[in-house]
Each structure stands twice: as structure tokens, then as C-alpha cells.
Short mmCIF file of C-alpha atoms and ligand atoms in Angstrom, two decimals:
data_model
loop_
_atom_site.label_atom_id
_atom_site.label_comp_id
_atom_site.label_asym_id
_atom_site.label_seq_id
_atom_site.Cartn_x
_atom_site.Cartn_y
_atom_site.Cartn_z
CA UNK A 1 -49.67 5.73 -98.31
CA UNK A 2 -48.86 9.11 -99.47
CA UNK A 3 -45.35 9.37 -101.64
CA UNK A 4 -42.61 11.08 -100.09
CA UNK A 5 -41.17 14.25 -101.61
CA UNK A 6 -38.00 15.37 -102.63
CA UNK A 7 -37.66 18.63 -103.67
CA UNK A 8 -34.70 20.32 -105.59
CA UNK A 9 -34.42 23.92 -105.06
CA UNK A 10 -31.43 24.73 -108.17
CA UNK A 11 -31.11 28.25 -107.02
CA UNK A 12 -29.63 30.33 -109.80
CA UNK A 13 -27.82 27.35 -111.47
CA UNK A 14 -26.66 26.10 -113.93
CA UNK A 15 -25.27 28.25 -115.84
CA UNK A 16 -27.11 27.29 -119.40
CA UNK A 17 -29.89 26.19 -120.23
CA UNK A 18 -28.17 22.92 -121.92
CA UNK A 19 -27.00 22.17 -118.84
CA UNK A 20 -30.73 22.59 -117.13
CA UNK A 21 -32.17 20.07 -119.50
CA UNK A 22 -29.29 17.07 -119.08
CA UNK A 23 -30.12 17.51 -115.18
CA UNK A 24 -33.80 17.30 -115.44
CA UNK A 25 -33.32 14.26 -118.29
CA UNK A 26 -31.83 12.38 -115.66
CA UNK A 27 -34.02 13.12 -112.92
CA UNK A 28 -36.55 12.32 -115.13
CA UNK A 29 -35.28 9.27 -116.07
CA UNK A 30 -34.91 7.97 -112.24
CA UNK A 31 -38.04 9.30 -111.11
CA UNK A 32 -39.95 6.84 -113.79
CA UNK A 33 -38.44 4.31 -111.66
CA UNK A 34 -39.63 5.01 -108.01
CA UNK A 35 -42.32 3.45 -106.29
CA UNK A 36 -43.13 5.54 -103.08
CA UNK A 37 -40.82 8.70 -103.63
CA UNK A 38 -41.86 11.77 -105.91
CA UNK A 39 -39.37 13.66 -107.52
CA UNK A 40 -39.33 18.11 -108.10
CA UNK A 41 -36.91 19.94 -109.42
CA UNK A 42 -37.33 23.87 -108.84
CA UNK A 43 -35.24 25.44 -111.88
CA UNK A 44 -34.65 29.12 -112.05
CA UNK A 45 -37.43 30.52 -114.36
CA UNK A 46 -35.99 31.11 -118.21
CA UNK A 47 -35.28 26.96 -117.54
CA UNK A 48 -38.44 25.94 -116.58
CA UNK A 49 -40.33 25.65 -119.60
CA UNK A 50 -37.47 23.62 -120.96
CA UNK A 51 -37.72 20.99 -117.68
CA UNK A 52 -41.43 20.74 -118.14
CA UNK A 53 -42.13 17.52 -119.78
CA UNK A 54 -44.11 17.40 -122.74
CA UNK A 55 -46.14 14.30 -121.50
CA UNK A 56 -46.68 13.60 -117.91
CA UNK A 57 -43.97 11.67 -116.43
CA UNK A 58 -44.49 9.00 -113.56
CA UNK A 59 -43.62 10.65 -110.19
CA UNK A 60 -42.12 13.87 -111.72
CA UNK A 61 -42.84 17.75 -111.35
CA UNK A 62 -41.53 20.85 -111.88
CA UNK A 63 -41.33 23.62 -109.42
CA UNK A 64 -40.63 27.24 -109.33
CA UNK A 65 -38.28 28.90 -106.86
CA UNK A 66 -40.47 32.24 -105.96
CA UNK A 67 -43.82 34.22 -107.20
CA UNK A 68 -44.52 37.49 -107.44
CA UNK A 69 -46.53 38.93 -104.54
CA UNK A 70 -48.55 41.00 -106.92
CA UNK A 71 -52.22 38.95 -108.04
CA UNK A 72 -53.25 39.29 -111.86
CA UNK A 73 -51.64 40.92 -114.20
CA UNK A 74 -50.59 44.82 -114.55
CA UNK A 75 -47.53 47.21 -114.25
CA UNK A 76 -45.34 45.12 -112.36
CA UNK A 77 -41.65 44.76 -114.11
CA UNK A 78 -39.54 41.51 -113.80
CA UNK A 79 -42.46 39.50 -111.96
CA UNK A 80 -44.03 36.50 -112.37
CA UNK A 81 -47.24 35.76 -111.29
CA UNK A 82 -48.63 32.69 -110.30
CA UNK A 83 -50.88 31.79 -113.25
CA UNK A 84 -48.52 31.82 -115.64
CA UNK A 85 -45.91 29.59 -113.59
CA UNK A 86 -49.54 27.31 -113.92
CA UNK A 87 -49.56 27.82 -117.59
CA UNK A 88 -45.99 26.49 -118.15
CA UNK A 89 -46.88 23.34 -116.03
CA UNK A 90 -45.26 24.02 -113.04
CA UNK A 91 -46.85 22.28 -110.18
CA UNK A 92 -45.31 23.55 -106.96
CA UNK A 93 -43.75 26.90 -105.85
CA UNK A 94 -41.50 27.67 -103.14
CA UNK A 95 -42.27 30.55 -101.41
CA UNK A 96 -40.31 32.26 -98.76
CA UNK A 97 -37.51 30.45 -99.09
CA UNK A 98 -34.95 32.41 -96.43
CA UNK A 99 -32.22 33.74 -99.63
CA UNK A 100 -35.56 35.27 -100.40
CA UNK A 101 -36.58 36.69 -97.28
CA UNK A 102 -32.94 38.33 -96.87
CA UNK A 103 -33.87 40.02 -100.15
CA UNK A 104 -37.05 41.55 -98.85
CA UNK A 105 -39.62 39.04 -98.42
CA UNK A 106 -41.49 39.40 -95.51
CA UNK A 107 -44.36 37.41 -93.46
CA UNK A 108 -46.80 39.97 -95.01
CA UNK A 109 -45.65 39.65 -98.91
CA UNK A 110 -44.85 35.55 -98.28
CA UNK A 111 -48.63 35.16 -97.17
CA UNK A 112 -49.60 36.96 -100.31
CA UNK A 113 -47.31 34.93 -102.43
CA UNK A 114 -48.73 31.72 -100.20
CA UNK A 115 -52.27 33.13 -101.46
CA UNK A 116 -51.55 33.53 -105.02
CA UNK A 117 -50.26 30.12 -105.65
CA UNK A 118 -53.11 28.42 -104.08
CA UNK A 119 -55.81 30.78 -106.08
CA UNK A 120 -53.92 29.53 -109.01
CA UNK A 121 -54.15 25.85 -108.15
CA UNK A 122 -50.50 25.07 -107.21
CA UNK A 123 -49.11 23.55 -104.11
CA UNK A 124 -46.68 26.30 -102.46
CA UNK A 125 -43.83 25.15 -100.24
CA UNK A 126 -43.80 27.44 -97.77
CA UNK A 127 -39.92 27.65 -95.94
CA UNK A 128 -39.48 28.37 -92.48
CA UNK A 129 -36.71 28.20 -90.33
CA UNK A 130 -34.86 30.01 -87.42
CA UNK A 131 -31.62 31.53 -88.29
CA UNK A 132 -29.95 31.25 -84.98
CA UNK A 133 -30.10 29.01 -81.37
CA UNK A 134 -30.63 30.24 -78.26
CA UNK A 135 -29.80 28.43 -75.25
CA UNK A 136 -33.09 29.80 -73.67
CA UNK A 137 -35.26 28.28 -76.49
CA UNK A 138 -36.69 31.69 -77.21
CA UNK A 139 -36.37 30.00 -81.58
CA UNK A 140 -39.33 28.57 -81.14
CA UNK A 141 -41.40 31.37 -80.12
CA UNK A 142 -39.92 33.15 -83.17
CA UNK A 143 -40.74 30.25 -85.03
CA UNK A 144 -44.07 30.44 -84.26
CA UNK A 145 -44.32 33.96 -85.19
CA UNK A 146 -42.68 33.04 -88.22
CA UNK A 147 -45.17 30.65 -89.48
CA UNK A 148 -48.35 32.81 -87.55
CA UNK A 149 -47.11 35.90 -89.79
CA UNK A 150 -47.21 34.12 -92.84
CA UNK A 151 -50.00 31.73 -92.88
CA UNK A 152 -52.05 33.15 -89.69
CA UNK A 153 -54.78 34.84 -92.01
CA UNK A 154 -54.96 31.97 -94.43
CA UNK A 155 -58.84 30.49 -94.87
CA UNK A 156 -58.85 27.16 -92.99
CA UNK A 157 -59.67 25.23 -96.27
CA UNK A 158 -56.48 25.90 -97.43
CA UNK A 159 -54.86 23.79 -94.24
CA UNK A 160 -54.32 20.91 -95.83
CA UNK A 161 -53.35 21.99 -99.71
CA UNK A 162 -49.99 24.06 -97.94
CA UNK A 163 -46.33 22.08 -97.79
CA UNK A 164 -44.09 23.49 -94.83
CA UNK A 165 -40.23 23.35 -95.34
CA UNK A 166 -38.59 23.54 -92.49
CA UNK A 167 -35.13 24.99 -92.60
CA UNK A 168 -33.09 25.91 -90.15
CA UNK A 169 -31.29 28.62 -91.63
CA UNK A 170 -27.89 27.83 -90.25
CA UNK A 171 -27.92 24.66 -91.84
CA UNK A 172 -28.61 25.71 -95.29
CA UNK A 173 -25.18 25.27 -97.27
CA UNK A 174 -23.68 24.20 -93.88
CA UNK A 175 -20.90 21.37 -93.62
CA UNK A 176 -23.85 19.45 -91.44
CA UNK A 177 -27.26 18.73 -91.70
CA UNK A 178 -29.30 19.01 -88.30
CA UNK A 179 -28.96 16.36 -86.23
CA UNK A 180 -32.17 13.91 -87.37
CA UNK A 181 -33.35 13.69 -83.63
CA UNK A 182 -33.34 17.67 -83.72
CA UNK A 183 -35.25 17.36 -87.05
CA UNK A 184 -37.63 14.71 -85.43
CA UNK A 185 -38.72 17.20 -82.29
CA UNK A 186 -39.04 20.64 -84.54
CA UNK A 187 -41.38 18.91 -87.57
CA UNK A 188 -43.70 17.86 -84.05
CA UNK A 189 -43.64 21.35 -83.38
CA UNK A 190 -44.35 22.98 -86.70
CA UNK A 191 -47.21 20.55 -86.81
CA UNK A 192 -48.59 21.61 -83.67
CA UNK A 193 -48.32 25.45 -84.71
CA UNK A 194 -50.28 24.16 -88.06
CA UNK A 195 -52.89 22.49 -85.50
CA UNK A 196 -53.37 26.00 -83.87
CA UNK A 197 -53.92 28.10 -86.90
CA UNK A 198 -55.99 25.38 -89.37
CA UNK A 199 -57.55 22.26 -87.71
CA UNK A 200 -55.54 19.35 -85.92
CA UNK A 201 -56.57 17.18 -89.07
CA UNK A 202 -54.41 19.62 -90.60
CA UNK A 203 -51.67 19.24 -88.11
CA UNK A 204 -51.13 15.87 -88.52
CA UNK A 205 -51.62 15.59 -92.23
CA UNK A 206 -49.29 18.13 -93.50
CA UNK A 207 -46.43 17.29 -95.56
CA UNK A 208 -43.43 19.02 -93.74
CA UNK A 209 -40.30 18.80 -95.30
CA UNK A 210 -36.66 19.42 -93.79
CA UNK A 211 -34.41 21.27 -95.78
CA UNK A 212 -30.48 22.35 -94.77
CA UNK A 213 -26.88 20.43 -96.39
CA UNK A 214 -28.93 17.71 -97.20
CA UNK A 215 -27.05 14.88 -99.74
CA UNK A 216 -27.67 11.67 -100.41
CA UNK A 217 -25.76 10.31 -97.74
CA UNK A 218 -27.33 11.93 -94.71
CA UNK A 219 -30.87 11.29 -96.65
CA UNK A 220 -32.03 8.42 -95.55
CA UNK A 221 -31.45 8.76 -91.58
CA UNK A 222 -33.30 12.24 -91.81
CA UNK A 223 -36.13 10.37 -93.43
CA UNK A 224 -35.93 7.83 -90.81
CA UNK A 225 -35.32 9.25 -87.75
CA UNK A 226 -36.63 12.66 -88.50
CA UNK A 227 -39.60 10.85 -89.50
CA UNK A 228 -40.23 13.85 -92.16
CA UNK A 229 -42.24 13.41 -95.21
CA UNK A 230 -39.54 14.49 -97.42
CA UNK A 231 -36.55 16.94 -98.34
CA UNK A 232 -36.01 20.26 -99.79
CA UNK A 233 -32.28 20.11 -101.00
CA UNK A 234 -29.76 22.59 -102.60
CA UNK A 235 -26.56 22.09 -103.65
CA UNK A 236 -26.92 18.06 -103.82
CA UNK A 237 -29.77 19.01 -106.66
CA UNK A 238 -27.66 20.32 -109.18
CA UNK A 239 -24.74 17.44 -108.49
CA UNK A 240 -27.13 15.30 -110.48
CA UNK A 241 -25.69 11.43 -110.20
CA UNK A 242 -25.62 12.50 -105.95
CA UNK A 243 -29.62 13.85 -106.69
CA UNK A 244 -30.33 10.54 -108.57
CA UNK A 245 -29.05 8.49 -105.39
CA UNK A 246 -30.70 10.59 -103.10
CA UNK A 247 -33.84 9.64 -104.75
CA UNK A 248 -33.08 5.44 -104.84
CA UNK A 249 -32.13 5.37 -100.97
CA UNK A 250 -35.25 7.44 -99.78
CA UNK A 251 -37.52 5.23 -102.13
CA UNK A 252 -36.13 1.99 -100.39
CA UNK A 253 -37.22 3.65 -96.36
P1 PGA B 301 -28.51 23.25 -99.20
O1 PGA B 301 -29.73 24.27 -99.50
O2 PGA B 301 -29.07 21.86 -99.40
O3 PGA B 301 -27.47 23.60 -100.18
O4 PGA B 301 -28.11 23.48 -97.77
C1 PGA B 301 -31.02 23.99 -99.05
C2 PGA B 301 -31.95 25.11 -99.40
O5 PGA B 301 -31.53 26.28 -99.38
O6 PGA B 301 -33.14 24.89 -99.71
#
């Protein structure tokens, strides 16, 4: 059985880098203790070397938030590429997270992002998501076209290395998570858009994540009833005794 995996996307918090290490301690601490659940928290860069442990650490990782689009090295201020996010020990990287995307990331520079983490042996977490509903269902043609743009062009051996995020953009920092049964019927269909563009081994075998006011209340019916293979949460990250929870109830489903 392949471990389920919850993801914690910090965005730009906390505030020092004090702070950053007594979150990751106790995540670290927790994770030690699960049996079927891996744990990653996604600090903002200047904290990431400080999360990394300096031995490996039973069902804990650390993961980056972005990458630059750029490959290799060269005159390319305040970027990051992917090989040195390697060299710190991260071992996932979101990419095209939507905050990002509504700063300029689009399909084109998230399937080069995509591209670069892979080359550089890390697992990107690639977010999708519509950002509105339409009675007519026209979101999941966009959603399609979402995932086509980004991934579309990507070599077929790569099928099976790439984690999907779903997130519905209106439910990221939302009073409500989607409903689970919603979450249940759109991981089926990002699966089946996955089918199309790598193999249907790779349909079925991704690790799709839901992502969206996620907290460690409304955790384990998402894992249920969405039947997802894990979470990508926010604001519930950084609230680190809710985080730690979080992780207990999903390693009990
Ligand atoms: P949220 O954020 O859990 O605060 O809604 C999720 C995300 O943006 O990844």
C-alpha cells in the first residue's frame, strides 16, 4: 500500500525563521510516529534549509513552494532553480500553485517548471483547479485545458513520477472545503484526463491530492469519501497542534 500524503503549503509564513523551525520540530516529531501517512511541509525558501533534517526522518520531507522556469544556471535574478532546491534536500516542489499563476505563471512556464523538477530528480506537485462553476459544466473543459496546457507535451515516462493537486480555486482559504462527494467525482476526472495524455496505468496510479480550507476536522471525510490519496493544505499548516492532528486522524483511515 502506498502512504498517503499530506502536504503543507506555508505560503509566506511565519514570520521568522525561529518560528519555521518549532513548526517543522513538531511535525517532525509526529511524522516519526505514523504508519501509513507521509508528512511535507513546503516552507518559503530562506526557511528551508533550516526544516531540512540533518538525518533522514521516518515519513518526513521537505518541499518547496515554486521553481524557477529558467533550466541551469545564468543571469536570472531572484530565481531558484531546481537543482539547488535538490541540493538543500528538498524532495518535492509545488508548481503552479494558483497564488502563483495570478502572479504570471502560465500553462507554458508551469510545464517548464513541471520539466525542471523532474530533470532534477524531484517529485513536482502540480496544482490545478477551476476558479469558478458554471451551471453548464463548461469547468471541466477548462479543466482539461488546464492540465493539457501544462503537462500535454510531457514525455510519457514521466506519467507516473508527476503528483496532481487538485484545487478548486474558490475553495482555497474559503470558510468550506468542497463537498467530499464533489471531491470524489473531479479526482475520477483528473485521472481520466491523466489517462488521455500518459497511459491509463498512469491514470489510475497517480497520486492526486485535493487541496482548498482543508483542517483537521474536515480531513478525514475528504480522505474517505473523496477517496483521494492525500491533501495539500494552507492555513491549517502553519496552526501546527491543528497540522499535527490532521496527520493522526488521516493515519487511522
Ligand atoms: P487553504 O490553502 O488550505 O488555506 O485553503 C490551500 C492552498 O492554497 O494550497
Amino acid at each position: 500500500m502506498t502512504k498517503k500524503l499530506i502536504v503543507g503549503n506555508w505560503k509566506m509564513n511565519p514570520g521568522t525563521v525561529a518560528e519555521a523551525r518549532r513548526i517543522a520540530g513538531k511535525v517532525k516529531r509526529a511524522a516519526v510516529r505514523l504508519e501509513h501517512t507521509e508528512a511535507v511541509v513546503c516552507p518559503p525558501f530562506p526557511y528551508i534549509l533550516p526544516c531540512v533534517p540533518r538525518r533522514p526522518v521516518g515519513n518526513f520531507c521537505v518541499g518547496a513552494q515554486t521553481v524557477s522556469a529558467e533550466a541551469g544556471g545564468g543571469p536570472h535574478t531572484g530565481e531558484v532553480g531546481a537543482a539547488m532546491l535538490k541540493d538543500l534536500g528538498v524532495s518535492y516542489v509545488i508548481v503552479g500553485h494558483s497564488e502563483q499563476r495570478a502572479m504570471g505563471d502560465t500553462g507554458v512556464t508551469v510545464g517548464k517548471k513541471v520539466k525542471n523538477v523532474l530533470e532534477a530528480g524531484l517529485t513536482p506537485i502540480v496544482c490545478v483547479g477551476e476558479s469558478a462553476r458554471d451551471p453548464e459544466g463548461a469547468y471541466l473543459e477548462n479543466l482539461k485545458g488546464q492540465i493539457k496546457e501544462c503537462l500535454g507535451d510531457m514525455p510519457k515516462k514521466y506519467g507516473r513520477e508527476i503528483i496532481i493537486a487538485y484545487e478548486p480555486v474558490w475553495a482555497i482559504g474559503a470558510k468550506e472545503a468542497m463537498a467530499p462527494e464533489q471531491i470524489y467525482e473531479m479526482s475520477l476526472f483528473v485521472k481520466k484526463v491523466l489517462a488521455d495524455i500518459f497511459t491509463p496505468e498512469a491514470g489510475v496510479k497517480t497520486t492526486v491530492l485535493y487541496g482548498g480550507s482543508v483542517n483537521f476536522r474536515n480531513a478525514p471525510d475528504i480522505m474517505r469519501v473523496g477517496k483521494v490519496d492525500g491533501l495539500l493544505v494552507g492555513r491549517e499548516s502553519v496552526n501546527v497542534s491543528g497540522f499535527v492532528e490532521l496527520l493522526k486522524a488521516v493515519d487511522q483511515i
